[in-house]
mmCIF file of C-alpha atoms in Angstrom:
data_model
loop_
_atom_site.group_PDB
_atom_site.id
_atom_site.type_symbol
_atom_site.label_atom_id
_atom_site.label_comp_id
_atom_site.label_asym_id
_atom_site.label_seq_id
_atom_site.Cartn_x
_atom_site.Cartn_y
_atom_site.Cartn_z
ATOM 1 C CA LYS A 1 -0.375 -0.002 -0.285
ATOM 2 C CA SER A 2 1.162 3.650 -0.197
ATOM 3 C CA ALA A 3 0.355 6.988 0.993
ATOM 4 C CA VAL A 4 -0.286 9.586 -1.566
ATOM 5 C CA SER A 5 -1.081 13.027 -1.093
ATOM 6 C CA ARG A 6 -3.766 15.226 -2.581
ATOM 7 C CA SER A 7 -4.105 18.400 -3.034
ATOM 8 C CA GLY A 8 -5.769 20.932 -5.359
ATOM 9 C CA ASP A 9 -3.148 21.034 -8.311
ATOM 10 C CA TYR A 10 -2.930 16.960 -8.206
ATOM 11 C CA GLY A 11 -3.149 15.167 -11.236
ATOM 12 C CA SER A 12 -5.097 11.911 -11.731
ATOM 13 C CA TYR A 13 -2.364 8.833 -12.636
ATOM 14 C CA GLU A 14 -2.359 5.909 -14.037
ATOM 15 C CA ILE A 15 0.099 3.186 -10.924
ATOM 16 C CA LEU A 16 1.862 1.027 -12.721
ATOM 17 C CA LEU A 17 3.882 -2.197 -11.567
ATOM 18 C CA ASP A 18 6.596 -3.470 -13.803
ATOM 19 C CA GLY A 19 4.513 -1.918 -16.608
ATOM 20 C CA LYS A 20 1.284 -3.275 -15.674
ATOM 21 C CA PRO A 21 -1.171 -1.243 -14.360
ATOM 22 C CA ILE A 22 -2.673 -1.876 -11.127
ATOM 23 C CA GLY A 23 -6.232 -0.698 -10.947
ATOM 24 C CA GLY A 24 -7.346 2.118 -13.232
ATOM 25 C CA PRO A 25 -6.460 5.651 -13.299
ATOM 26 C CA ARG A 26 -6.667 7.758 -10.174
ATOM 27 C CA ASN A 27 -7.190 11.221 -9.530
ATOM 28 C CA PHE A 28 -5.251 12.886 -7.045
ATOM 29 C CA GLN A 29 -7.334 16.067 -6.835
ATOM 30 C CA SER A 30 -8.481 17.599 -3.370
ATOM 31 C CA PRO A 31 -10.494 20.707 -2.438
ATOM 32 C CA SER A 32 -7.973 20.185 0.916
ATOM 33 C CA ILE A 33 -4.766 18.782 1.514
ATOM 34 C CA ALA A 34 -4.990 15.084 2.873
ATOM 35 C CA VAL A 35 -2.643 12.546 2.497
ATOM 36 C CA LYS A 36 -4.690 8.826 1.368
ATOM 37 C CA THR A 37 -3.804 5.493 2.055
ATOM 38 C CA GLU A 38 -4.304 3.520 -1.871
ATOM 39 C CA LYS A 39 -4.428 0.000 -1.975
ATOM 40 C CA LEU A 40 -1.973 -1.626 -4.699
ATOM 41 C CA GLY A 41 -3.182 -5.050 -3.671
ATOM 42 C CA THR A 42 -0.890 -8.517 -3.540
ATOM 43 C CA HIS A 43 1.981 -8.952 -5.750
ATOM 44 C CA ALA A 44 4.429 -12.464 -6.061
ATOM 45 C CA LEU A 45 7.392 -10.243 -6.895
ATOM 46 C CA LYS A 46 10.639 -12.774 -8.057
ATOM 47 C CA ALA A 47 14.379 -11.685 -6.840
ATOM 48 C CA GLY A 48 15.118 -8.646 -8.714
ATOM 49 C CA LYS A 49 14.662 -4.791 -9.477
ATOM 50 C CA HIS A 50 10.960 -4.262 -9.898
ATOM 51 C CA ALA A 51 9.897 -0.587 -11.333
ATOM 52 C CA LEU A 52 6.504 0.630 -9.762
ATOM 53 C CA ARG A 53 5.564 3.828 -11.539
ATOM 54 C CA PHE A 54 3.085 6.945 -11.689
ATOM 55 C CA ARG A 55 2.223 7.682 -15.352
ATOM 56 C CA CYS A 56 0.478 10.867 -14.868
ATOM 57 C CA VAL A 57 -2.987 10.993 -17.178
ATOM 58 C CA GLY A 58 -4.241 13.963 -17.037
ATOM 59 C CA CYS A 59 -6.135 15.992 -14.610
ATOM 60 C CA ASP A 60 -9.300 16.829 -12.964
ATOM 61 C CA PRO A 61 -10.682 20.522 -14.091
ATOM 62 C CA ALA A 62 -11.211 21.288 -10.415
ATOM 63 C CA SER A 63 -6.996 21.180 -10.060
ATOM 64 C CA LYS A 64 -5.826 24.552 -10.878
ATOM 65 C CA GLY A 65 -2.328 26.012 -9.806
ATOM 66 C CA ARG A 66 -2.737 27.806 -6.768
ATOM 67 C CA GLU A 67 -1.244 31.228 -8.300
ATOM 68 C CA SER A 68 -1.261 30.390 -11.665
ATOM 69 C CA GLY A 69 -4.908 29.082 -12.495
ATOM 70 C CA LEU A 70 -3.112 26.629 -14.937
ATOM 71 C CA PRO A 71 -4.411 22.757 -15.070
ATOM 72 C CA GLY A 72 -2.446 20.995 -11.996
ATOM 73 C CA TYR A 73 -0.485 17.611 -12.456
ATOM 74 C CA TYR A 74 1.748 17.089 -9.491
ATOM 75 C CA VAL A 75 1.822 14.040 -7.701
ATOM 76 C CA GLY A 76 3.039 13.158 -3.863
ATOM 77 C CA LEU A 77 3.869 9.657 -2.567
ATOM 78 C CA ASP A 78 4.509 9.972 0.679
ATOM 79 C CA ARG A 79 5.155 6.873 1.934
ATOM 80 C CA LEU A 80 5.381 2.886 0.184
ATOM 81 C CA THR A 81 4.517 -0.388 2.349
ATOM 82 C CA LEU A 82 6.060 -3.425 1.464
ATOM 83 C CA ARG A 83 5.130 -6.550 3.109
ATOM 84 C CA LYS A 84 6.810 -10.273 2.894
ATOM 85 C CA LEU A 85 3.986 -12.186 2.878
ATOM 86 C CA PHE A 86 4.017 -16.411 3.162
ATOM 87 C CA PRO A 87 2.744 -18.681 1.119
ATOM 88 C CA ARG A 88 -0.277 -20.406 2.994
ATOM 89 C CA GLU A 89 0.078 -24.161 3.687
#
């Protein structure tokens, strides 16, 4: 799982693990600043390198920069939690 910031100038993102989408696009725009948990599911990862990517897919019409008024595309990853799960016997 992850903790992702939300604010008035944040965009919409697709989260990918090793190039494969984890669910659909997520809108991180919010009228107030907040940090919320995003469940990323359970994945069997083999030893080696893996890539977690946030790909911008646009922004909510309400997402605007405070001073510029331009569309906002920010994203803020505050925490990423990984847990080792053992197979059931």
